[in-house]
């Protein structure tokens, strides 16, 4: 009888594992099918615009005449990618630093409070960041942009980046900084959880060999967390590329491809 009950218990566990494995596989497959269906839907609806003659399309002001599709779309696509890359350049180092401070430097109570604050920042609506960028942040950057223009505006290479100073502060650099603040909580939260998963024995072994705390982080935590940092950057890039409200409120669209910040 004990052997029979043990076999029944094992069969129930196997049935539960099989059921959970089936549900997980089905859920993952449904996600892929849904993404494929969305991509197919968008491509199918965009085919007429991609193949129609430019004379039949009307982009921009009515008195400007018709423009070719890619001539109209290319500046906006370039601006989206350019601002997103700049936002990641600002956000990733700060996010990794905050995550390391929370996971390995801050006291436990302070780390918990900072973790809650970081998680709450990701719930702030895009409109709030856009209004903050227009009303508060943009006026603060006018003097900075004037200094950058006066210092680097005449350099042979940097003149293409700092050659013009914004009188209102509403520039590509401002939009990138606002976007960096928006993606910072996502990258920080993921990096923090990844750093906390570093094997404790690896950290203690590094410290036992005489390494300082920063050397221990450089030898064990950062190498272990590289895949997580890359994943966090990809998620932050997705948020940056998909964000429209805050960027549109800070920066007006234009029909020019330029590296001017």
PDB file of C-alpha atoms in Angstrom:
ATOM      1  CA  UNK A   1       0.000   0.000   0.000  1.00  0.00           C
ATOM      2  CA  UNK A   2       2.715   2.594   0.759  1.00  0.00           C
ATOM      3  CA  UNK A   3       4.355   1.759  -2.573  1.00  0.00           C
ATOM      4  CA  UNK A   4       1.034   2.199  -4.415  1.00  0.00           C
ATOM      5  CA  UNK A   5       0.346   5.560  -2.788  1.00  0.00           C
ATOM      6  CA  UNK A   6       3.890   6.666  -3.615  1.00  0.00           C
ATOM      7  CA  UNK A   7       3.400   5.712  -7.273  1.00  0.00           C
ATOM      8  CA  UNK A   8       0.066   7.601  -7.363  1.00  0.00           C
ATOM      9  CA  UNK A   9       1.743  10.688  -5.925  1.00  0.00           C
ATOM     10  CA  UNK A  10       4.523  10.479  -8.494  1.00  0.00           C
ATOM     11  CA  UNK A  11       1.990  10.120 -11.309  1.00  0.00           C
ATOM     12  CA  UNK A  12       0.133  13.209 -10.071  1.00  0.00           C
ATOM     13  CA  UNK A  13       3.412  15.179 -10.068  1.00  0.00           C
ATOM     14  CA  UNK A  14       4.186  13.980 -13.580  1.00  0.00           C
ATOM     15  CA  UNK A  15       0.694  14.987 -14.712  1.00  0.00           C
ATOM     16  CA  UNK A  16       1.131  18.446 -13.165  1.00  0.00           C
ATOM     17  CA  UNK A  17       4.527  18.894 -14.811  1.00  0.00           C
ATOM     18  CA  UNK A  18       3.140  17.837 -18.184  1.00  0.00           C
ATOM     19  CA  UNK A  19       0.182  20.185 -17.819  1.00  0.00           C
ATOM     20  CA  UNK A  20       2.384  23.113 -16.855  1.00  0.00           C
ATOM     21  CA  UNK A  21       4.821  22.345 -19.694  1.00  0.00           C
ATOM     22  CA  UNK A  22       1.932  22.257 -22.153  1.00  0.00           C
ATOM     23  CA  UNK A  23       0.485  25.549 -20.911  1.00  0.00           C
ATOM     24  CA  UNK A  24       3.894  27.248 -21.059  1.00  0.00           C
ATOM     25  CA  UNK A  25       4.575  25.972 -24.575  1.00  0.00           C
ATOM     26  CA  UNK A  26       1.124  27.017 -25.744  1.00  0.00           C
ATOM     27  CA  UNK A  27       1.506  30.498 -24.240  1.00  0.00           C
ATOM     28  CA  UNK A  28       4.906  31.033 -25.852  1.00  0.00           C
ATOM     29  CA  UNK A  29       3.624  29.806 -29.203  1.00  0.00           C
ATOM     30  CA  UNK A  30       0.595  32.118 -29.001  1.00  0.00           C
ATOM     31  CA  UNK A  31       2.897  35.100 -28.393  1.00  0.00           C
ATOM     32  CA  UNK A  32       4.933  34.270 -31.501  1.00  0.00           C
ATOM     33  CA  UNK A  33       1.796  33.698 -33.572  1.00  0.00           C
ATOM     34  CA  UNK A  34       0.309  36.993 -32.372  1.00  0.00           C
ATOM     35  CA  UNK A  35       3.470  38.940 -33.220  1.00  0.00           C
ATOM     36  CA  UNK A  36       3.622  37.283 -36.643  1.00  0.00           C
ATOM     37  CA  UNK A  37      -0.038  38.126 -37.266  1.00  0.00           C
ATOM     38  CA  UNK A  38       0.500  41.770 -36.291  1.00  0.00           C
ATOM     39  CA  UNK A  39       3.552  42.027 -38.559  1.00  0.00           C
ATOM     40  CA  UNK A  40       1.656  40.440 -41.462  1.00  0.00           C
ATOM     41  CA  UNK A  41      -1.309  42.758 -40.878  1.00  0.00           C
ATOM     42  CA  UNK A  42       0.846  45.891 -40.879  1.00  0.00           C
ATOM     43  CA  UNK A  43       2.837  44.827 -43.943  1.00  0.00           C
ATOM     44  CA  UNK A  44      -0.294  43.880 -45.876  1.00  0.00           C
ATOM     45  CA  UNK A  45      -1.928  47.248 -45.179  1.00  0.00           C
ATOM     46  CA  UNK A  46       1.239  49.191 -46.035  1.00  0.00           C
ATOM     47  CA  UNK A  47       1.817  47.555 -49.414  1.00  0.00           C
ATOM     48  CA  UNK A  48      -0.481  50.010 -51.297  1.00  0.00           C
ATOM     49  CA  UNK A  49       1.390  53.021 -49.890  1.00  0.00           C
ATOM     50  CA  UNK A  50       4.762  51.457 -50.739  1.00  0.00           C
ATOM     51  CA  UNK A  51       3.821  50.606 -54.308  1.00  0.00           C
ATOM     52  CA  UNK A  52       1.603  53.560 -55.304  1.00  0.00           C
ATOM     53  CA  UNK A  53       3.019  56.168 -57.668  1.00  0.00           C
ATOM     54  CA  UNK A  54       4.230  59.321 -55.951  1.00  0.00           C
ATOM     55  CA  UNK A  55       1.888  61.435 -58.070  1.00  0.00           C
ATOM     56  CA  UNK A  56      -1.093  59.767 -56.430  1.00  0.00           C
ATOM     57  CA  UNK A  57       0.151  60.502 -52.903  1.00  0.00           C
ATOM     58  CA  UNK A  58       0.024  63.825 -51.118  1.00  0.00           C
ATOM     59  CA  UNK A  59       2.390  64.347 -48.210  1.00  0.00           C
ATOM     60  CA  UNK A  60       3.054  67.573 -46.402  1.00  0.00           C
ATOM     61  CA  UNK A  61       1.325  70.920 -47.117  1.00  0.00           C
ATOM     62  CA  UNK A  62      -1.035  71.070 -50.064  1.00  0.00           C
ATOM     63  CA  UNK A  63       0.959  73.841 -51.763  1.00  0.00           C
ATOM     64  CA  UNK A  64       4.221  71.897 -51.499  1.00  0.00           C
ATOM     65  CA  UNK A  65       3.237  69.355 -54.128  1.00  0.00           C
ATOM     66  CA  UNK A  66       3.488  65.599 -53.847  1.00  0.00           C
ATOM     67  CA  UNK A  67       6.522  63.918 -52.289  1.00  0.00           C
ATOM     68  CA  UNK A  68       7.818  60.421 -52.727  1.00  0.00           C
ATOM     69  CA  UNK A  69       7.004  58.044 -49.912  1.00  0.00           C
ATOM     70  CA  UNK A  70      10.552  57.438 -48.691  1.00  0.00           C
ATOM     71  CA  UNK A  71      11.470  61.098 -49.054  1.00  0.00           C
ATOM     72  CA  UNK A  72       8.685  61.862 -46.581  1.00  0.00           C
ATOM     73  CA  UNK A  73       9.255  58.940 -44.199  1.00  0.00           C
ATOM     74  CA  UNK A  74      13.081  58.866 -44.095  1.00  0.00           C
ATOM     75  CA  UNK A  75      13.565  62.009 -41.915  1.00  0.00           C
ATOM     76  CA  UNK A  76      11.099  60.762 -39.311  1.00  0.00           C
ATOM     77  CA  UNK A  77      12.614  57.259 -39.289  1.00  0.00           C
ATOM     78  CA  UNK A  78      16.123  58.706 -38.940  1.00  0.00           C
ATOM     79  CA  UNK A  79      15.031  61.045 -36.151  1.00  0.00           C
ATOM     80  CA  UNK A  80      13.386  58.187 -34.251  1.00  0.00           C
ATOM     81  CA  UNK A  81      16.497  55.999 -34.394  1.00  0.00           C
ATOM     82  CA  UNK A  82      18.861  58.916 -33.676  1.00  0.00           C
ATOM     83  CA  UNK A  83      16.973  60.064 -30.568  1.00  0.00           C
ATOM     84  CA  UNK A  84      16.602  56.479 -29.298  1.00  0.00           C
ATOM     85  CA  UNK A  85      20.337  55.790 -29.641  1.00  0.00           C
ATOM     86  CA  UNK A  86      21.203  59.024 -27.842  1.00  0.00           C
ATOM     87  CA  UNK A  87      18.755  58.161 -25.056  1.00  0.00           C
ATOM     88  CA  UNK A  88      20.413  54.772 -24.551  1.00  0.00           C
ATOM     89  CA  UNK A  89      23.875  56.360 -24.479  1.00  0.00           C
ATOM     90  CA  UNK A  90      22.735  58.525 -21.559  1.00  0.00           C
ATOM     91  CA  UNK A  91      20.527  56.003 -19.772  1.00  0.00           C
ATOM     92  CA  UNK A  92      22.553  52.776 -19.787  1.00  0.00           C
ATOM     93  CA  UNK A  93      25.603  53.930 -17.738  1.00  0.00           C
ATOM     94  CA  UNK A  94      23.383  55.681 -15.192  1.00  0.00           C
ATOM     95  CA  UNK A  95      21.053  52.691 -14.945  1.00  0.00           C
ATOM     96  CA  UNK A  96      23.902  50.233 -14.398  1.00  0.00           C
ATOM     97  CA  UNK A  97      25.386  52.526 -11.746  1.00  0.00           C
ATOM     98  CA  UNK A  98      22.061  52.835  -9.908  1.00  0.00           C
ATOM     99  CA  UNK A  99      21.517  49.077 -10.097  1.00  0.00           C
ATOM    100  CA  UNK A 100      24.985  48.384  -8.671  1.00  0.00           C
ATOM    101  CA  UNK A 101      24.439  50.891  -5.866  1.00  0.00           C
ATOM    102  CA  UNK A 102      21.095  49.331  -4.926  1.00  0.00           C
ATOM    103  CA  UNK A 103      22.361  45.747  -5.108  1.00  0.00           C
ATOM    104  CA  UNK A 104      25.862  46.010  -3.597  1.00  0.00           C
ATOM    105  CA  UNK A 105      26.463  49.356  -1.891  1.00  0.00           C
ATOM    106  CA  UNK A 106      23.294  50.777  -0.321  1.00  0.00           C
ATOM    107  CA  UNK A 107      22.073  49.611   3.096  1.00  0.00           C
ATOM    108  CA  UNK A 108      19.139  47.214   2.989  1.00  0.00           C
ATOM    109  CA  UNK A 109      16.451  49.741   3.975  1.00  0.00           C
ATOM    110  CA  UNK A 110      17.748  52.394   1.610  1.00  0.00           C
ATOM    111  CA  UNK A 111      18.029  49.843  -1.202  1.00  0.00           C
ATOM    112  CA  UNK A 112      14.416  48.788  -0.746  1.00  0.00           C
ATOM    113  CA  UNK A 113      13.210  52.390  -0.827  1.00  0.00           C
ATOM    114  CA  UNK A 114      15.246  53.204  -3.934  1.00  0.00           C
ATOM    115  CA  UNK A 115      13.949  50.054  -5.608  1.00  0.00           C
ATOM    116  CA  UNK A 116      10.364  51.138  -4.984  1.00  0.00           C
ATOM    117  CA  UNK A 117      11.072  54.622  -6.332  1.00  0.00           C
ATOM    118  CA  UNK A 118      12.636  53.221  -9.496  1.00  0.00           C
ATOM    119  CA  UNK A 119       9.675  50.915 -10.053  1.00  0.00           C
ATOM    120  CA  UNK A 120       7.236  53.792  -9.553  1.00  0.00           C
ATOM    121  CA  UNK A 121       9.039  55.938 -12.137  1.00  0.00           C
ATOM    122  CA  UNK A 122       8.206  53.413 -14.844  1.00  0.00           C
ATOM    123  CA  UNK A 123       4.491  53.987 -14.170  1.00  0.00           C
ATOM    124  CA  UNK A 124       4.583  57.753 -14.846  1.00  0.00           C
ATOM    125  CA  UNK A 125       2.593  58.548 -18.037  1.00  0.00           C
ATOM    126  CA  UNK A 126       4.401  59.818 -21.122  1.00  0.00           C
ATOM    127  CA  UNK A 127       2.375  63.043 -21.085  1.00  0.00           C
ATOM    128  CA  UNK A 128       3.833  63.964 -17.703  1.00  0.00           C
ATOM    129  CA  UNK A 129       7.378  63.535 -18.999  1.00  0.00           C
ATOM    130  CA  UNK A 130       6.482  65.565 -22.090  1.00  0.00           C
ATOM    131  CA  UNK A 131       5.065  68.437 -20.045  1.00  0.00           C
ATOM    132  CA  UNK A 132       8.076  68.340 -17.740  1.00  0.00           C
ATOM    133  CA  UNK A 133      10.373  68.452 -20.749  1.00  0.00           C
ATOM    134  CA  UNK A 134       8.594  71.489 -22.229  1.00  0.00           C
ATOM    135  CA  UNK A 135       7.891  73.539 -19.125  1.00  0.00           C
ATOM    136  CA  UNK A 136      10.835  72.744 -16.849  1.00  0.00           C
ATOM    137  CA  UNK A 137      13.711  71.003 -18.573  1.00  0.00           C
ATOM    138  CA  UNK A 138      13.872  72.836 -21.910  1.00  0.00           C
ATOM    139  CA  UNK A 139      14.383  76.333 -20.411  1.00  0.00           C
ATOM    140  CA  UNK A 140      17.146  74.935 -18.188  1.00  0.00           C
ATOM    141  CA  UNK A 141      19.154  73.765 -21.206  1.00  0.00           C
ATOM    142  CA  UNK A 142      19.305  77.061 -23.142  1.00  0.00           C
ATOM    143  CA  UNK A 143      22.506  78.268 -21.468  1.00  0.00           C
ATOM    144  CA  UNK A 144      24.075  74.812 -21.784  1.00  0.00           C
ATOM    145  CA  UNK A 145      23.378  74.703 -25.506  1.00  0.00           C
ATOM    146  CA  UNK A 146      24.803  78.190 -25.974  1.00  0.00           C
ATOM    147  CA  UNK A 147      27.985  77.075 -24.196  1.00  0.00           C
ATOM    148  CA  UNK A 148      28.240  73.909 -26.298  1.00  0.00           C
ATOM    149  CA  UNK A 149      27.780  75.944 -29.464  1.00  0.00           C
ATOM    150  CA  UNK A 150      30.397  78.496 -28.450  1.00  0.00           C
ATOM    151  CA  UNK A 151      32.904  75.837 -27.335  1.00  0.00           C
ATOM    152  CA  UNK A 152      32.538  73.131 -29.991  1.00  0.00           C
ATOM    153  CA  UNK A 153      30.601  74.866 -32.774  1.00  0.00           C
ATOM    154  CA  UNK A 154      33.738  75.813 -34.726  1.00  0.00           C
ATOM    155  CA  UNK A 155      35.519  72.475 -34.516  1.00  0.00           C
ATOM    156  CA  UNK A 156      35.835  70.712 -37.907  1.00  0.00           C
ATOM    157  CA  UNK A 157      33.872  67.586 -36.975  1.00  0.00           C
ATOM    158  CA  UNK A 158      31.743  68.737 -34.046  1.00  0.00           C
ATOM    159  CA  UNK A 159      30.306  71.677 -35.967  1.00  0.00           C
ATOM    160  CA  UNK A 160      27.876  69.199 -37.552  1.00  0.00           C
ATOM    161  CA  UNK A 161      26.656  68.290 -34.056  1.00  0.00           C
ATOM    162  CA  UNK A 162      26.913  71.532 -32.053  1.00  0.00           C
ATOM    163  CA  UNK A 163      26.896  74.052 -34.920  1.00  0.00           C
ATOM    164  CA  UNK A 164      23.535  75.546 -33.961  1.00  0.00           C
ATOM    165  CA  UNK A 165      22.197  76.549 -30.554  1.00  0.00           C
ATOM    166  CA  UNK A 166      18.505  76.249 -29.746  1.00  0.00           C
ATOM    167  CA  UNK A 167      16.982  79.460 -28.409  1.00  0.00           C
ATOM    168  CA  UNK A 168      14.103  77.587 -26.725  1.00  0.00           C
ATOM    169  CA  UNK A 169      15.891  74.447 -25.565  1.00  0.00           C
ATOM    170  CA  UNK A 170      13.501  72.225 -27.498  1.00  0.00           C
ATOM    171  CA  UNK A 171      16.047  70.272 -29.489  1.00  0.00           C
ATOM    172  CA  UNK A 172      17.047  66.717 -30.328  1.00  0.00           C
ATOM    173  CA  UNK A 173      19.311  66.561 -27.284  1.00  0.00           C
ATOM    174  CA  UNK A 174      16.476  67.635 -24.990  1.00  0.00           C
ATOM    175  CA  UNK A 175      14.184  64.981 -26.428  1.00  0.00           C
ATOM    176  CA  UNK A 176      16.922  62.365 -25.997  1.00  0.00           C
ATOM    177  CA  UNK A 177      17.477  63.328 -22.350  1.00  0.00           C
ATOM    178  CA  UNK A 178      13.747  63.208 -21.604  1.00  0.00           C
ATOM    179  CA  UNK A 179      13.567  59.820 -23.294  1.00  0.00           C
ATOM    180  CA  UNK A 180      16.578  58.654 -21.275  1.00  0.00           C
ATOM    181  CA  UNK A 181      14.721  59.484 -18.055  1.00  0.00           C
ATOM    182  CA  UNK A 182      11.769  57.456 -19.322  1.00  0.00           C
ATOM    183  CA  UNK A 183      13.745  54.304 -20.167  1.00  0.00           C
ATOM    184  CA  UNK A 184      16.029  54.528 -17.120  1.00  0.00           C
ATOM    185  CA  UNK A 185      13.600  52.742 -14.698  1.00  0.00           C
ATOM    186  CA  UNK A 186      13.186  49.747 -17.020  1.00  0.00           C
ATOM    187  CA  UNK A 187      16.914  49.223 -17.527  1.00  0.00           C
ATOM    188  CA  UNK A 188      17.669  49.828 -13.848  1.00  0.00           C
ATOM    189  CA  UNK A 189      15.051  47.360 -12.587  1.00  0.00           C
ATOM    190  CA  UNK A 190      16.245  44.555 -14.861  1.00  0.00           C
ATOM    191  CA  UNK A 191      19.935  45.146 -14.132  1.00  0.00           C
ATOM    192  CA  UNK A 192      19.245  45.247 -10.410  1.00  0.00           C
ATOM    193  CA  UNK A 193      17.527  41.856 -10.450  1.00  0.00           C
ATOM    194  CA  UNK A 194      20.280  40.359 -12.602  1.00  0.00           C
ATOM    195  CA  UNK A 195      23.034  41.643 -10.303  1.00  0.00           C
ATOM    196  CA  UNK A 196      21.242  40.206  -7.279  1.00  0.00           C
ATOM    197  CA  UNK A 197      21.313  36.766  -8.928  1.00  0.00           C
ATOM    198  CA  UNK A 198      25.115  36.653  -8.967  1.00  0.00           C
ATOM    199  CA  UNK A 199      26.255  33.493  -7.104  1.00  0.00           C
ATOM    200  CA  UNK A 200      27.145  34.440  -3.575  1.00  0.00           C
ATOM    201  CA  UNK A 201      30.050  32.014  -3.485  1.00  0.00           C
ATOM    202  CA  UNK A 202      31.682  33.769  -6.446  1.00  0.00           C
ATOM    203  CA  UNK A 203      31.497  37.122  -4.688  1.00  0.00           C
ATOM    204  CA  UNK A 204      32.831  35.708  -1.407  1.00  0.00           C
ATOM    205  CA  UNK A 205      35.662  33.911  -3.214  1.00  0.00           C
ATOM    206  CA  UNK A 206      36.732  37.132  -4.912  1.00  0.00           C
ATOM    207  CA  UNK A 207      36.673  39.026  -1.614  1.00  0.00           C
ATOM    208  CA  UNK A 208      38.544  36.208   0.126  1.00  0.00           C
ATOM    209  CA  UNK A 209      41.355  36.531  -2.417  1.00  0.00           C
ATOM    210  CA  UNK A 210      41.853  40.153  -1.383  1.00  0.00           C
ATOM    211  CA  UNK A 211      39.758  41.990  -3.971  1.00  0.00           C
ATOM    212  CA  UNK A 212      38.096  45.253  -3.048  1.00  0.00           C
ATOM    213  CA  UNK A 213      34.364  45.636  -3.476  1.00  0.00           C
ATOM    214  CA  UNK A 214      34.727  47.318  -6.867  1.00  0.00           C
ATOM    215  CA  UNK A 215      37.221  44.660  -8.017  1.00  0.00           C
ATOM    216  CA  UNK A 216      34.779  41.964  -6.894  1.00  0.00           C
ATOM    217  CA  UNK A 217      32.004  43.631  -8.892  1.00  0.00           C
ATOM    218  CA  UNK A 218      34.234  43.927 -11.947  1.00  0.00           C
ATOM    219  CA  UNK A 219      35.397  40.300 -11.703  1.00  0.00           C
ATOM    220  CA  UNK A 220      32.144  38.523 -10.816  1.00  0.00           C
ATOM    221  CA  UNK A 221      29.005  40.684 -10.948  1.00  0.00           C
ATOM    222  CA  UNK A 222      29.485  42.465 -14.272  1.00  0.00           C
ATOM    223  CA  UNK A 223      30.592  39.372 -16.269  1.00  0.00           C
ATOM    224  CA  UNK A 224      27.668  37.416 -14.829  1.00  0.00           C
ATOM    225  CA  UNK A 225      25.232  40.228 -15.632  1.00  0.00           C
ATOM    226  CA  UNK A 226      26.301  40.969 -19.226  1.00  0.00           C
ATOM    227  CA  UNK A 227      23.416  38.968 -20.809  1.00  0.00           C
ATOM    228  CA  UNK A 228      20.940  40.707 -18.505  1.00  0.00           C
ATOM    229  CA  UNK A 229      22.382  44.141 -19.308  1.00  0.00           C
ATOM    230  CA  UNK A 230      22.036  43.429 -23.024  1.00  0.00           C
ATOM    231  CA  UNK A 231      18.438  42.298 -22.509  1.00  0.00           C
ATOM    232  CA  UNK A 232      17.694  45.425 -20.482  1.00  0.00           C
ATOM    233  CA  UNK A 233      19.168  47.593 -23.230  1.00  0.00           C
ATOM    234  CA  UNK A 234      17.000  45.882 -25.835  1.00  0.00           C
ATOM    235  CA  UNK A 235      13.874  46.460 -23.768  1.00  0.00           C
ATOM    236  CA  UNK A 236      14.878  50.073 -23.200  1.00  0.00           C
ATOM    237  CA  UNK A 237      15.504  50.484 -26.923  1.00  0.00           C
ATOM    238  CA  UNK A 238      12.046  49.121 -27.649  1.00  0.00           C
ATOM    239  CA  UNK A 239      10.511  51.655 -25.259  1.00  0.00           C
ATOM    240  CA  UNK A 240      12.582  54.459 -26.782  1.00  0.00           C
ATOM    241  CA  UNK A 241      11.696  53.556 -30.381  1.00  0.00           C
ATOM    242  CA  UNK A 242       8.015  53.161 -29.572  1.00  0.00           C
ATOM    243  CA  UNK A 243       7.644  56.368 -27.577  1.00  0.00           C
ATOM    244  CA  UNK A 244       5.886  59.172 -29.457  1.00  0.00           C
ATOM    245  CA  UNK A 245       3.994  61.415 -27.048  1.00  0.00           C
ATOM    246  CA  UNK A 246       6.871  62.870 -25.016  1.00  0.00           C
ATOM    247  CA  UNK A 247       9.162  63.262 -28.033  1.00  0.00           C
ATOM    248  CA  UNK A 248       6.429  64.880 -30.139  1.00  0.00           C
ATOM    249  CA  UNK A 249       5.644  67.326 -27.320  1.00  0.00           C
ATOM    250  CA  UNK A 250       9.290  68.346 -26.882  1.00  0.00           C
ATOM    251  CA  UNK A 251      10.465  68.251 -30.497  1.00  0.00           C
ATOM    252  CA  UNK A 252       8.625  69.294 -33.646  1.00  0.00           C
ATOM    253  CA  UNK A 253       8.997  67.081 -36.684  1.00  0.00           C
ATOM    254  CA  UNK A 254      10.945  68.250 -39.714  1.00  0.00           C
ATOM    255  CA  UNK A 255      11.776  67.172 -43.237  1.00  0.00           C
ATOM    256  CA  UNK A 256      15.557  67.208 -42.838  1.00  0.00           C
ATOM    257  CA  UNK A 257      18.081  64.525 -41.899  1.00  0.00           C
ATOM    258  CA  UNK A 258      20.669  66.127 -39.624  1.00  0.00           C
ATOM    259  CA  UNK A 259      22.998  65.179 -36.778  1.00  0.00           C
ATOM    260  CA  UNK A 260      22.494  68.525 -35.069  1.00  0.00           C
ATOM    261  CA  UNK A 261      21.772  68.050 -31.392  1.00  0.00           C
TER     262      UNK A 261
END
